[in-house]
Coordinates of C-alpha atoms in Angstrom, one line a residue:
X848 CA 0.0 0.3 0.0
X849 CA 3.1 2.6 1.1
X850 CA 4.5 1.8 -2.9
X851 CA 1.2 2.3 -4.4
X852 CA 1.0 5.4 -2.7
X853 CA 4.5 6.5 -3.2
X854 CA 3.8 5.9 -7.0
X855 CA 0.6 7.9 -6.9
X856 CA 2.1 11.1 -5.4
X857 CA 5.1 11.6 -6.9
X858 CA 8.3 11.8 -6.1
X859 CA 9.2 11.3 -1.9
X860 CA 11.9 13.4 -0.6
X861 CA 15.0 11.8 0.2
X862 CA 14.5 9.1 -2.6
X863 CA 16.1 9.7 -5.9
X864 CA 13.1 10.6 -9.1
X865 CA 11.9 7.7 -10.6
X866 CA 11.6 7.7 -14.4
X867 CA 8.5 8.6 -15.8
X868 CA 6.0 6.1 -16.1
X869 CA 4.9 6.7 -19.6
X870 CA 8.3 7.4 -21.4
X871 CA 7.5 8.1 -24.6
X872 CA 5.0 10.8 -23.2
X873 CA 6.4 12.2 -19.7
X874 CA 5.0 12.4 -16.6
X875 CA 5.2 15.6 -14.2
X876 CA 8.6 15.4 -12.0
X877 CA 6.1 14.9 -9.2
X878 CA 3.1 15.5 -7.8
X879 CA 3.4 19.2 -6.2
X880 CA 4.7 20.4 -9.3
X881 CA 0.3 19.6 -10.9
X882 CA -1.0 20.9 -8.3
X883 CA 1.3 23.8 -8.3
X884 CA 0.6 24.0 -11.7
X885 CA -3.1 23.6 -11.5
X886 CA -3.0 26.4 -8.9
X887 CA -1.5 28.9 -11.3
X888 CA -3.9 27.6 -14.0
X889 CA -6.3 28.2 -12.1
X890 CA -5.7 31.1 -10.0
X891 CA -5.5 33.9 -12.3
X892 CA -6.1 37.7 -12.7
X893 CA -10.3 37.2 -12.2
X894 CA -9.4 35.8 -8.8
X895 CA -7.7 39.7 -8.4
X896 CA -9.6 42.4 -10.4
X897 CA -13.7 40.0 -11.2
X898 CA -13.9 38.8 -7.6
X899 CA -13.9 40.6 -5.3
X900 CA -16.1 43.4 -7.0
X901 CA -18.6 40.4 -7.5
X902 CA -18.3 40.0 -3.6
X903 CA -19.4 43.6 -2.4
X904 CA -21.9 43.8 -5.9
X905 CA -23.6 40.7 -4.4
X906 CA -24.1 40.9 -0.9
X907 CA -20.9 41.5 0.9
X908 CA -20.0 38.8 3.2
X909 CA -23.3 37.0 2.5
X910 CA -22.2 36.3 -1.2
X911 CA -19.7 33.2 0.3
X912 CA -22.9 31.5 1.5
X913 CA -23.8 30.8 -2.4
X914 CA -20.0 31.2 -3.8
X915 CA -19.0 28.1 -1.2
X916 CA -22.4 26.0 -1.9
X917 CA -21.5 26.2 -5.9
X918 CA -18.2 25.7 -5.0
X919 CA -19.0 22.2 -3.3
X920 CA -22.2 21.4 -5.4
X921 CA -20.7 22.7 -9.2
X922 CA -17.0 23.3 -9.2
X923 CA -14.9 20.6 -7.5
X924 CA -17.2 18.0 -9.4
X925 CA -16.7 19.8 -12.8
X926 CA -12.8 19.8 -11.9
X927 CA -13.0 16.1 -10.9
X928 CA -14.6 15.2 -13.5
X929 CA -11.9 16.6 -16.1
X930 CA -8.5 16.0 -14.1
X931 CA -10.0 11.8 -13.9
X932 CA -10.7 12.0 -17.9
X933 CA -7.0 13.4 -18.7
X934 CA -5.2 11.3 -16.2
X935 CA -7.7 8.3 -17.1
X936 CA -6.1 8.3 -20.9
X937 CA -2.7 10.4 -21.0
X938 CA -4.4 12.3 -23.6
X939 CA -4.9 16.1 -24.7
X940 CA -8.0 17.9 -25.5
X941 CA -8.7 16.1 -28.8
X942 CA -6.8 12.9 -28.3
X943 CA -9.5 11.4 -25.2
X944 CA -12.7 12.0 -27.0
X945 CA -11.3 8.4 -28.3
X946 CA -14.4 7.7 -25.8
X947 CA -16.6 8.7 -28.7
X948 CA -14.9 9.7 -31.7
X949 CA -18.2 11.9 -32.8
X950 CA -18.0 14.5 -29.8
X951 CA -14.3 15.1 -31.2
X952 CA -15.7 18.1 -32.2
X953 CA -15.6 19.7 -28.2
X954 CA -12.0 19.0 -28.3
X955 CA -11.8 21.6 -30.8
X956 CA -13.7 23.5 -29.3
X957 CA -12.0 23.7 -25.9
X958 CA -8.7 23.9 -28.8
X959 CA -10.4 27.6 -30.5
X960 CA -11.4 28.8 -26.7
X961 CA -7.8 28.7 -25.7
X962 CA -6.5 29.8 -28.7
X963 CA -8.9 33.4 -28.3
X964 CA -8.0 33.5 -23.8
X965 CA -4.3 32.5 -24.9
X966 CA -4.5 35.6 -27.7
X967 CA -5.9 38.3 -25.3
X968 CA -5.0 36.9 -22.3
X969 CA -1.0 37.8 -22.5
X970 CA -1.4 41.5 -23.8
X971 CA -3.1 42.1 -20.4
X972 CA 0.3 40.4 -19.1
X973 CA 2.3 42.1 -21.2
X974 CA 0.9 45.4 -19.9
X975 CA 1.5 44.6 -16.5
X976 CA 5.3 44.5 -17.5
X977 CA 4.8 47.7 -19.1
X978 CA 4.0 49.1 -15.9
X979 CA 6.9 46.7 -14.1
X980 CA 8.8 48.3 -15.8
X981 CA 7.3 52.2 -15.5
X982 CA 7.5 51.2 -12.0
X983 CA 11.3 51.4 -12.0
X984 CA 11.3 55.1 -11.2
X985 CA 11.5 57.6 -8.3
X986 CA 8.1 59.8 -8.8
X987 CA 5.4 57.2 -10.4
X988 CA 4.7 58.4 -13.7
X989 CA 0.6 59.2 -13.4
X990 CA 0.9 61.0 -9.4
X991 CA -0.2 64.2 -11.4
X992 CA -1.6 65.9 -13.6
X993 CA 1.3 68.1 -14.9
X994 CA 1.9 66.2 -18.1
X995 CA 1.8 66.4 -21.7
X996 CA -0.9 64.1 -22.0
X997 CA -3.2 65.0 -19.3
X998 CA -6.5 66.7 -19.8
X999 CA -8.0 70.2 -18.0
X1000 CA -10.0 67.9 -16.2
X1001 CA -7.3 65.9 -14.9
X1002 CA -6.8 66.4 -10.8
X1003 CA -4.7 64.7 -8.9
X1004 CA -5.1 62.9 -5.0
X1005 CA -2.0 64.4 -4.4
X1006 CA -2.0 68.6 -4.7
X1007 CA 1.0 69.8 -7.7
X1008 CA 2.3 72.1 -5.9
X1009 CA 4.8 69.3 -3.9
X1010 CA 5.8 67.9 -7.0
X1011 CA 9.8 69.4 -6.8
X1012 CA 9.5 67.7 -2.9
X1013 CA 10.2 64.7 -2.2
X1014 CA 8.7 61.3 -1.9
X1015 CA 8.7 61.2 1.7
X1016 CA 7.1 64.6 1.9
X1017 CA 4.7 64.3 -1.2
X1018 CA 2.8 61.6 0.4
X1019 CA 2.1 63.5 3.6
X1020 CA 0.0 65.6 3.5
X1021 CA -2.6 64.9 1.1
X1022 CA -6.0 67.4 2.2
X1023 CA -5.3 70.0 0.0
X1024 CA -6.0 68.1 -2.8
X1025 CA -9.1 66.7 -1.8
X1026 CA -11.4 69.9 -1.7
X1027 CA -10.3 70.4 -5.3
X1028 CA -11.2 67.2 -6.1
X1029 CA -14.8 67.2 -4.1
X1030 CA -15.6 70.2 -5.5
X1031 CA -14.9 69.3 -9.1
X1032 CA -17.9 68.4 -10.9
X1033 CA -16.0 65.9 -13.3
X1034 CA -12.8 64.9 -12.5
X1035 CA -10.9 62.2 -14.2
X1036 CA -7.8 61.1 -12.3
X1037 CA -4.0 61.0 -13.1
X1038 CA -3.9 57.3 -13.4
X1039 CA -6.8 57.0 -15.4
X1040 CA -5.4 59.6 -17.8
X1041 CA -2.2 58.2 -18.1
X1042 CA -3.8 54.4 -18.8
X1043 CA -6.1 56.3 -21.8
X1044 CA -4.0 58.8 -23.1
X1045 CA -0.7 57.9 -22.7
X1046 CA -0.3 53.7 -22.1
X1047 CA -3.1 53.0 -24.7
X1048 CA -3.6 56.3 -26.9
X1049 CA -7.0 54.8 -27.3
X1050 CA -8.6 55.7 -30.0
X1051 CA -13.0 56.7 -30.1
X1052 CA -14.1 53.8 -32.1
X1053 CA -13.5 49.7 -32.1
X1054 CA -13.0 50.5 -35.9
X1055 CA -9.9 53.1 -35.5
X1056 CA -7.5 51.1 -34.8
X1057 CA -4.8 53.5 -35.5
X1058 CA -1.0 52.7 -34.8
X1059 CA 0.5 49.6 -33.3
X1060 CA 1.6 51.1 -29.9
X1061 CA 5.7 50.2 -30.0
X1062 CA 6.1 50.1 -26.0
X1063 CA 3.4 47.5 -25.9
X1064 CA 4.5 45.5 -28.9
X1065 CA 7.8 45.1 -27.3
X1066 CA 6.0 44.1 -23.5
X1067 CA 3.9 41.7 -26.1
X1068 CA 7.3 40.3 -27.7
X1069 CA 8.9 40.1 -24.0
X1070 CA 6.0 38.0 -22.6
X1071 CA 6.0 35.3 -25.4
X1072 CA 9.8 34.7 -25.1
X1073 CA 9.1 33.9 -20.9
X1074 CA 6.3 31.8 -21.4
X1075 CA 8.3 29.7 -24.5
X1076 CA 11.2 29.7 -22.3
X1077 CA 8.7 28.4 -19.4
X1078 CA 7.5 25.9 -21.6
X1079 CA 10.9 24.7 -23.6
X1080 CA 10.3 21.5 -22.4
X1081 CA 7.3 20.6 -21.9
X1082 CA 5.6 19.7 -17.8
X1083 CA 9.4 19.0 -17.3
X1084 CA 10.1 23.2 -17.5
X1085 CA 7.5 24.7 -16.2
X1086 CA 7.0 22.0 -13.0
X1087 CA 9.7 24.1 -12.1
X1088 CA 9.1 27.6 -12.7
X1089 CA 6.0 27.1 -10.9
X1090 CA 7.6 26.9 -7.8
X1091 CA 8.5 30.1 -8.1
X1092 CA 5.5 32.1 -9.9
X1093 CA 2.2 29.8 -8.1
X1094 CA 3.8 30.0 -4.9
X1095 CA 4.9 34.3 -5.0
X1096 CA 2.0 35.6 -5.7
X1097 CA 0.7 35.1 -2.1
X1098 CA 4.3 36.3 -0.7
X1099 CA 3.4 39.1 -3.3
X1100 CA -0.1 39.1 -1.7
X1101 CA 0.3 39.1 2.2
X1102 CA 2.9 41.8 2.3
X1103 CA 0.2 44.1 0.6
X1104 CA -2.4 43.1 3.1
X1105 CA 0.1 43.4 5.6
X1106 CA 0.3 47.2 4.7
X1107 CA -3.0 47.7 3.2
X1108 CA -4.5 46.6 7.2
X1109 CA -2.6 49.0 8.5
X1110 CA -3.6 51.9 6.2
X1111 CA -6.1 54.3 7.6
X1112 CA -9.7 53.9 6.5
X1113 CA -8.1 50.5 5.6
X1114 CA -11.3 49.3 8.2
X1115 CA -14.0 50.4 6.8
X1116 CA -13.0 48.9 3.1
X1117 CA -12.6 45.4 4.3
X1118 CA -16.5 46.5 6.3
X1119 CA -17.8 47.1 3.2
X1120 CA -16.5 44.4 1.5
X1121 CA -17.7 42.4 3.8
X1122 CA -20.5 43.1 5.1
X1123 CA -23.5 40.8 4.7
X1124 CA -26.7 42.0 3.1
X1125 CA -28.4 38.8 3.6
X1126 CA -31.9 39.9 1.7
X1127 CA -29.8 39.1 -1.2
X1128 CA -29.0 35.7 -1.0
X1129 CA -32.7 34.9 -1.7
X1130 CA -31.9 37.0 -5.4
X1131 CA -31.7 34.2 -7.9
X1132 CA -29.0 36.7 -9.8
X1133 CA -26.4 36.7 -6.9
X1134 CA -26.4 32.2 -7.1
X1135 CA -26.0 33.2 -10.9
X1136 CA -23.3 35.1 -10.3
X1137 CA -21.4 32.8 -7.8
X1138 CA -22.4 29.6 -10.0
X1139 CA -20.5 31.4 -12.6
X1140 CA -18.0 32.5 -11.2
X1141 CA -16.8 29.1 -10.0
X1142 CA -17.2 27.9 -13.2
X1143 CA -15.3 30.3 -15.2
X1144 CA -12.8 30.9 -13.1
X1145 CA -11.8 27.4 -12.3
X1146 CA -10.4 27.0 -16.0
X1147 CA -13.7 24.1 -16.5
X1148 CA -14.3 23.4 -20.8
X1149 CA -10.7 25.7 -21.5
X1150 CA -9.3 22.1 -22.0
X1151 CA -6.2 22.8 -19.6
X1152 CA -7.5 20.6 -17.0
X1153 CA -7.7 17.3 -19.1
X1154 CA -4.2 18.4 -20.6
X1155 CA -2.6 19.3 -17.0
X1156 CA -4.0 16.1 -16.1
X1157 CA -3.3 14.0 -18.4
X1158 CA 0.9 14.0 -17.7
X1159 CA 0.1 12.7 -14.4
X1160 CA 0.7 8.8 -12.9
X1161 CA -2.3 6.2 -13.8
X1162 CA -2.8 6.3 -10.0
X1163 CA -2.8 10.0 -8.7
X1164 CA -5.4 10.6 -6.3
X1165 CA -7.1 13.0 -9.0
X1166 CA -10.3 13.5 -6.4
X1167 CA -8.0 14.5 -3.8
X1168 CA -6.1 17.0 -5.6
X1169 CA -9.7 18.4 -8.0
X1170 CA -10.5 19.3 -3.5
X1171 CA -7.4 21.0 -3.0
X1172 CA -7.2 23.2 -6.3
X1173 CA -10.6 23.7 -6.1
X1174 CA -10.4 24.9 -2.2
X1175 CA -7.0 26.9 -3.3
X1176 CA -8.8 28.6 -5.9
X1177 CA -11.7 30.4 -3.8
X1178 CA -9.7 31.3 -1.0
X1179 CA -7.5 33.2 -2.8
X1180 CA -10.3 35.1 -3.7
X1181 CA -11.0 36.2 -0.6
X1182 CA -7.7 36.6 0.2
X1183 CA -7.6 39.0 -2.6
X1184 CA -10.8 40.9 -1.8
X1185 CA -8.8 41.9 1.3
X1186 CA -5.8 43.0 0.0
X1187 CA -7.4 44.8 -2.5
X1188 CA -10.3 46.1 -0.3
X1189 CA -8.3 47.5 2.9
X1190 CA -6.1 50.0 -0.4
X1191 CA -9.8 50.6 -2.5
X1192 CA -10.7 51.9 1.7
X1193 CA -7.1 54.0 2.3
X1194 CA -7.6 55.6 -1.1
X1195 CA -11.6 56.3 -0.4
X1196 CA -10.3 57.8 3.6
X1197 CA -8.6 59.9 1.3
X1198 CA -10.8 61.4 -1.1
X1199 CA -13.5 61.5 1.0
X1200 CA -16.1 59.3 -0.8
X1201 CA -17.5 55.7 -0.5
X1202 CA -15.7 52.8 -0.9
X1203 CA -18.3 52.4 -4.1
X1204 CA -16.8 55.2 -6.1
X1205 CA -13.3 53.9 -5.9
X1206 CA -14.4 50.2 -6.6
X1207 CA -13.7 48.9 -9.5
X1208 CA -13.3 45.6 -11.7
X1209 CA -11.6 44.1 -14.4
X1210 CA -9.0 46.5 -16.4
X1211 CA -10.2 49.8 -14.6
X1212 CA -8.7 48.2 -11.2
X1213 CA -5.8 46.3 -12.5
X1214 CA -4.5 50.0 -14.3
X1215 CA -6.6 53.0 -12.9
X1216 CA -8.0 52.5 -9.2
X1217 CA -4.7 50.5 -7.7
X1218 CA -2.5 51.9 -9.3
X1219 CA -3.6 55.7 -8.3
X1220 CA -4.0 54.2 -4.3
X1221 CA -0.6 52.9 -5.2
X1222 CA 0.7 56.7 -5.4
X1223 CA -0.6 57.3 -2.2
X1224 CA 1.5 55.2 -0.1
X1225 CA 5.8 56.3 1.5
X1226 CA 7.2 54.3 -1.2
X1227 CA 5.0 54.4 -4.2
X1228 CA 7.2 52.9 -6.7
X1229 CA 7.9 49.5 -4.5
X1230 CA 4.5 48.7 -3.7
X1231 CA 3.6 49.4 -7.5
X1232 CA 6.2 47.0 -8.6
X1233 CA 5.4 44.6 -5.8
X1234 CA 2.0 44.4 -7.5
X1235 CA 2.3 44.5 -11.1
X1236 CA 5.0 42.1 -10.5
X1237 CA 1.9 39.7 -8.9
X1238 CA -0.4 40.8 -11.8
X1239 CA 2.8 39.0 -14.1
X1240 CA 3.4 36.2 -12.4
X1241 CA -0.8 35.4 -11.8
X1242 CA -1.0 35.6 -15.6
X1243 CA 1.4 33.5 -16.5
X1244 CA 0.6 30.6 -14.5
X1245 CA -2.5 31.0 -16.4
X1246 CA -0.6 31.3 -19.4
X1247 CA 1.6 28.3 -19.3
X1248 CA -1.2 26.1 -19.3
X1249 CA -3.3 27.8 -22.3
X1250 CA -0.1 27.2 -24.4
X1251 CA 0.3 23.6 -23.0
X1252 CA -3.1 22.5 -24.1
X1253 CA -2.7 24.1 -27.8
X1254 CA 1.1 22.2 -27.9
X1255 CA -0.2 19.2 -26.5
X1256 CA -3.7 18.5 -28.7
X1257 CA -1.4 19.1 -31.7
X1258 CA 1.3 16.6 -30.6
X1259 CA -1.2 13.8 -29.1
X1260 CA -2.8 14.1 -32.3
X1261 CA -0.3 13.9 -35.1
X1262 CA 1.2 11.2 -32.3
X1263 CA 4.9 10.8 -34.5
X1264 CA 7.6 9.8 -33.5
X1265 CA 9.1 13.2 -35.1
X1266 CA 6.9 15.3 -34.1
X1267 CA 7.4 14.0 -30.0
X1268 CA 10.9 14.6 -30.6
X1269 CA 10.4 17.9 -31.6
X1270 CA 7.8 19.0 -29.4
X1271 CA 10.0 22.2 -29.0
X1272 CA 9.1 23.3 -32.8
X1273 CA 5.5 23.0 -31.9
X1274 CA 5.4 24.8 -28.7
X1275 CA 7.5 28.4 -30.5
X1276 CA 5.7 27.9 -33.3
X1277 CA 2.6 28.1 -31.8
X1278 CA 4.3 31.3 -29.6
X1279 CA 5.0 32.7 -33.0
X1280 CA 1.0 32.5 -34.0
X1281 CA -0.2 34.1 -31.0
X1282 CA 2.6 36.8 -30.9
X1283 CA 1.5 37.6 -34.5
X1284 CA -2.2 37.4 -33.4
X1285 CA -2.2 39.8 -30.7
X1286 CA -0.7 42.4 -32.9
X1287 CA -4.1 44.0 -34.0
X1288 CA -4.2 44.5 -30.3
X1289 CA -1.2 46.5 -29.4
X1290 CA -2.9 49.0 -31.7
X1291 CA -5.0 52.4 -30.8
X1292 CA -8.4 50.3 -30.5
X1293 CA -6.5 47.3 -28.8
X1294 CA -8.8 47.7 -25.8
X1295 CA -12.3 47.7 -27.4
X1296 CA -11.2 44.3 -29.0
X1297 CA -9.6 42.9 -25.5
X1298 CA -12.7 43.5 -23.6
X1299 CA -15.0 41.8 -26.9
X1300 CA -12.5 38.9 -26.8
X1301 CA -13.1 38.3 -23.0
X1302 CA -17.2 39.1 -22.8
X1303 CA -18.1 36.7 -25.5
X1304 CA -15.2 34.2 -26.4
X1305 CA -15.6 32.5 -23.5
X1306 CA -18.9 32.7 -22.0
X1307 CA -21.8 31.1 -23.1
X1308 CA -19.6 28.8 -25.2
X1309 CA -17.6 27.5 -21.8
X1310 CA -20.8 26.2 -20.7
X1311 CA -22.7 24.7 -23.5
X1312 CA -19.2 22.6 -24.5
X1313 CA -19.1 21.8 -20.7
X1314 CA -23.0 20.2 -20.7
X1315 CA -22.4 18.3 -24.0
X1316 CA -19.2 16.7 -22.5
X1317 CA -20.7 15.6 -19.5
X1318 CA -23.9 14.0 -21.2
X1319 CA -21.2 12.5 -23.8
X1320 CA -19.8 10.8 -20.9
X1321 CA -23.5 9.7 -19.3
X1322 CA -23.4 8.3 -22.4
X1323 CA -20.9 5.9 -22.2
X1324 CA -20.8 5.3 -19.0
X1325 CA -24.5 3.6 -19.2
X1326 CA -26.4 3.9 -15.4
X1327 CA -23.3 4.9 -13.5
X1328 CA -22.3 7.7 -15.7
X1329 CA -25.5 9.3 -15.5
X1330 CA -25.4 8.4 -11.5
X1331 CA -21.9 10.5 -11.1
X1332 CA -22.6 12.9 -14.0
X1333 CA -25.8 14.4 -13.6
X1334 CA -25.0 16.5 -10.3
X1335 CA -22.8 18.1 -13.0
X1336 CA -24.5 18.4 -15.8
X1337 CA -27.8 20.3 -14.2
X1338 CA -24.9 22.7 -12.6
X1339 CA -23.9 23.9 -15.8
X1340 CA -27.5 23.6 -17.0
X1341 CA -28.2 26.4 -14.4
X1342 CA -25.1 28.7 -15.0
X1343 CA -26.4 28.5 -19.2
X1344 CA -29.7 29.5 -17.9
X1345 CA -28.4 32.5 -15.9
X1346 CA -25.9 33.2 -18.5
X1347 CA -28.4 34.0 -20.8
X1348 CA -30.7 36.2 -18.1
X1349 CA -28.0 38.1 -17.6
X1350 CA -26.5 39.1 -20.5
X1351 CA -25.9 42.4 -21.3
X1352 CA -24.3 44.3 -24.3
X1353 CA -20.1 45.2 -23.8
X1354 CA -19.8 48.6 -22.9
X1355 CA -16.5 50.0 -22.0
X1356 CA -16.9 53.4 -20.1
X1357 CA -19.6 55.6 -21.8
X1358 CA -18.5 53.8 -25.3
X1359 CA -21.1 51.9 -26.1
X1360 CA -20.1 48.8 -28.9
X1361 CA -21.5 49.6 -32.2
X1362 CA -24.0 46.7 -33.2
X1363 CA -21.8 45.1 -36.0
X1364 CA -18.6 44.5 -33.9
X1365 CA -21.1 42.5 -31.1
X1366 CA -21.6 40.3 -34.4
X1367 CA -18.2 39.2 -34.5
X1368 CA -18.1 39.0 -30.8
X1369 CA -21.6 36.1 -30.8
X1370 CA -19.6 35.0 -33.6
X1371 CA -16.4 34.6 -32.1
X1372 CA -18.4 32.3 -29.2
X1373 CA -20.4 30.2 -31.6
X1374 CA -17.5 29.2 -33.3
X1375 CA -15.8 27.4 -30.6
X1376 CA -19.2 25.9 -30.4
X1377 CA -20.1 25.2 -34.2
X1378 CA -17.1 22.7 -34.3
X1379 CA -19.1 20.1 -32.0
X1380 CA -21.7 19.4 -35.0
X1381 CA -19.9 19.9 -37.7
X1382 CA -17.7 17.1 -37.1
X1383 CA -20.8 15.1 -35.4
X1384 CA -21.9 15.3 -39.1
X1385 CA -18.3 14.8 -40.8
X1386 CA -17.5 11.5 -38.3
X1387 CA -21.2 10.3 -39.1
X1388 CA -20.7 10.5 -43.0
X1389 CA -17.3 8.6 -42.1
X1390 CA -18.1 5.7 -40.3
X1391 CA -19.9 2.8 -41.9
X1392 CA -23.4 1.3 -41.9
X1393 CA -26.5 1.5 -44.2
X1394 CA -28.2 3.5 -42.6
X1395 CA -28.2 7.1 -40.4
X1396 CA -29.0 5.0 -37.3
X1397 CA -26.4 2.7 -38.5
X1398 CA -23.5 5.1 -39.0
X1399 CA -25.0 7.3 -36.0
X1400 CA -24.6 4.5 -33.8
X1401 CA -21.2 3.5 -35.4
X1402 CA -19.7 7.0 -34.7
X1403 CA -20.5 7.4 -30.9
X1404 CA -19.1 3.8 -30.4
X1405 CA -15.9 4.4 -28.4
X1406 CA -12.5 3.9 -30.5
X1407 CA -10.7 0.1 -29.7
X1408 CA -7.2 2.0 -28.1
X1409 CA -9.9 4.2 -25.9
X1410 CA -8.8 3.1 -22.2
X1411 CA -5.3 3.6 -20.5
X1412 CA -2.4 4.7 -22.0
X1413 CA -0.1 1.6 -21.2
X1414 CA -0.9 -1.6 -21.4
X1415 CA -0.5 -2.6 -17.8
X1416 CA -3.2 -0.4 -16.8
X1417 CA -5.6 -2.1 -19.1
X1418 CA -6.2 -4.9 -16.7
X1419 CA -9.1 -6.1 -14.3
X1420 CA -12.0 -3.8 -15.4
X1421 CA -10.0 -2.1 -17.7
X1422 CA -8.8 -5.3 -19.8
X1423 CA -9.6 -5.2 -23.3
X1424 CA -11.9 -8.8 -24.7
X1425 CA -11.2 -10.5 -26.6
X1426 CA -12.4 -9.9 -29.9
X1427 CA -11.3 -6.2 -30.5
X1428 CA -14.0 -5.7 -33.3
X1429 CA -17.1 -7.2 -31.5
X1430 CA -16.3 -5.6 -28.3
X1431 CA -14.1 -2.8 -27.6
X1432 CA -15.3 -0.5 -30.3
X1433 CA -18.3 -0.6 -28.9
X1434 CA -19.9 1.8 -25.9
X1435 CA -18.1 0.6 -22.7
X1436 CA -21.7 0.4 -21.2
X1437 CA -22.2 -2.4 -23.9
X1438 CA -18.8 -3.2 -23.4
X1439 CA -19.3 -3.7 -19.3
X1440 CA -23.0 -5.9 -20.2
X1441 CA -20.6 -8.9 -22.1
X1442 CA -18.2 -8.6 -19.9
X1443 CA -20.6 -9.3 -17.2
X1444 CA -21.9 -11.9 -19.4
X1445 CA -18.5 -13.6 -20.1
X1446 CA -18.0 -13.8 -16.3
X1447 CA -21.2 -15.5 -15.8
X1448 CA -19.5 -18.1 -18.7
X1449 CA -16.7 -18.7 -16.8
X1450 CA -17.9 -19.3 -13.5
X1451 CA -20.3 -22.0 -15.1
X1452 CA -17.2 -23.3 -17.0
X1453 CA -14.9 -23.3 -13.9
X1454 CA -18.7 -25.4 -12.0
X1455 CA -17.7 -27.4 -15.0
X1456 CA -14.6 -28.1 -15.1
X1457 CA -14.5 -28.7 -10.9
X1458 CA -17.4 -31.2 -11.2
X1459 CA -15.2 -33.3 -13.7
X1460 CA -11.9 -32.7 -11.4
X1461 CA -13.7 -34.0 -9.2
X1462 CA -14.9 -37.1 -11.0
X1463 CA -11.1 -38.1 -11.8
X1464 CA -9.8 -37.0 -8.7
X1465 CA -12.3 -39.8 -7.4
X1466 CA -10.9 -42.4 -10.1
X1467 CA -7.6 -42.0 -9.0
X1468 CA -8.3 -42.0 -5.3
X1469 CA -9.9 -45.4 -5.3
X1470 CA -7.4 -48.2 -4.5
X1471 CA -7.9 -52.1 -4.3
X1472 CA -6.8 -53.3 -0.7
X1473 CA -4.8 -56.4 -0.3
X1474 CA -7.4 -58.7 0.9
X1475 CA -9.4 -58.3 -2.2
X1476 CA -11.8 -55.3 -1.2
X1477 CA -12.7 -52.4 -1.9
X1478 CA -11.2 -49.0 -0.5
X1479 CA -12.3 -44.9 -1.2
X1480 CA -10.9 -42.1 0.6
X1481 CA -14.6 -42.0 2.5
X1482 CA -13.2 -44.8 3.8
X1483 CA -12.6 -44.1 7.6
X1484 CA -10.2 -46.1 7.9
X1485 CA -8.4 -47.4 4.9
X1486 CA -6.0 -49.8 6.1
X1487 CA -8.8 -52.2 7.1

C-alpha cells in the first residue's frame, strides 16, 4: 500500500527521482508540480480584479454562502470530472475523445477557446510588464496632472505643488488636494488619463485601429518569450518554474495585505467588502453570479485541466487534487478581496468619498484604481513594483497551461515519433502565431477588442461545451455515468440559464459597442460551439453503416484504443475483451454488459471443470486393498 501511495504521489523526498511511468509522453517530475501548475492555472487575474467586485456587489459576506455552495455542487465535481478524464487516458483535449469519436468537436471547441484566451490574456500580461518597467522610478508617472497627455479635467489626489518635494514629503500632506477633488463636478484621475492617453492612446471607436503602440508591442514580445522559455521542455520545465510563479504571488499578496490593513480607512474598505446583506441571498441573480464565477475561475472547459492531468501517473489521487486546487482557488479570491479593499478603503478615506466610487473591476481596477491608490503610499514605486509583479505571475501561471493545451493537442493528434521528439518546435510555432495574432490588440483600438474577446470568446460557449461533455460521458458509461454526471450536468445547465438571462451588451466606460462588433463577438463565441455539430456530421458521414442510424451508432462507439495509455494498466475492469472488433469498439456500457456475460460463462465453465476434476479424483483415489476389498478416500479406516 505504501508503494502505491508513493507511486501515486510522485517522488518521495530523500529518494532518487523515478523514471517516467509513460516514457514516450512523459510525466510530471512529482505530484507537487502538478498541483502547483493547476493552482497557477486556476488562480489568475480574475481572482484579483473580478471576485472582490462581485462580492461587494452581491451582498458582501452573504455572497460567500452561495459561492461556497456552488463550489461544492458545481466547481469541485466539474474539476474532478476533467482531471479524471485526462488522467485516465493520458491524452490531451483532442485525444480523450476516443471515448466517443463523434464528440471530438468538443475537443476542437476547447482548442478554439484556449486560442482566443491565450491571445488576449498575454496582452494583459504584457501591459502588466509595461507598468512594472515604468514603476522602476523615484516617482510614479501617473502621480500628477502636469504631463503633456493630461487634460484640464485631470485632478490628482496628490496636490501638484508638491511635485518638486521629496517623495516622503509628497505623500505626507494630501488634504489640500482632496478639497479640489470634491468640489469638481467632473474629475478624471491622473492614473486614468495616463492609462487612456499615454499607455493606450485610445482611439474613439473599435474600428479605428490607429497605430501600433510600440512599447506595448515590445512588452508583448517579452511576454511570449518568457512563456516559450518556461515551456521549452514541456511539463518538465514548466513544472520547475511553477515553484516560483505559483507561490510568490501569495508572498506579494501577504506583503500588500499587511501594508494595507495598517492604513487609515482600511477597515472601512474591508467592512464594505464583507458586510453581509442577507436579503440578497434570496436573489436568484446572486446565485447565478456565484455559479458563473466558480465555473469561469476554475478554468472548466478550456481544455487545460484535461491537458495538465494527462501528464499524471495513472494511479494518482486526482479526487484529492481537485479538492485541494478548487479550495485554494476560492480561498485566494477571498484573500485577494481583503488586499484590494483595504487599499481602496484607504483611498476612499483620503478622497472623502464612499468606497463604491473607487471600487472597480477588470482592467479598470488593475490599471486605474489600484495604481492611483498606490501613489498615496510612502515609497509608492516599491508597492507598484510588487503589485504588477504579482499580476505578471498570476497571468503567466494561466498562460503556461493555455499554451501547453494547444501544443499537447497538436502533438497527441499527429502522434509521430518526430513530432514527439521535436515538441519544442511546435511550442515555438504556437508562440509565434500567438504573438502575431496579438498584434492588433496593441493598436489604439486594442483595448476595445481585448474586452470584446474577454466577454464573448469564453462566455456561454464554455457552458455549452461542458454540457455536451457531461452528456457524452453519461451515454458512454451508462447508468454509472448518469449517476456520477447528473450533478455536473444540472449545475452546468443552471449556469447556462443565468448566463443567458444576465446578458447585457458590452460597453467600455461611456463607449457603446456598435452592432457589427457585437456580431463579431457572437461569431467568436459560436466558432467554438459550431465545431461540435460540424465534426459530428463529418464523423457520421465517414462511419460504416447502411442507414443513418447505423452510422450514428458507429460514430458514437468508443475507439478500440480507448482506455489507459499503458498496457500494464489495461487489466481488471479496464482489460480489453478477446474480440476487439465485436466488443472493444462498443460503448463502455455495452462492454460492461458483455464482460458480465463472459464472467458468468467463465464461472459456469469453472464449475463444470470442478465437477469433472472431482470425478477424476474419485477414480484416481480409488485403490484396491490387499484382501481383495475396495477402499476409497471416504473410508474412515483405509487399512481395514
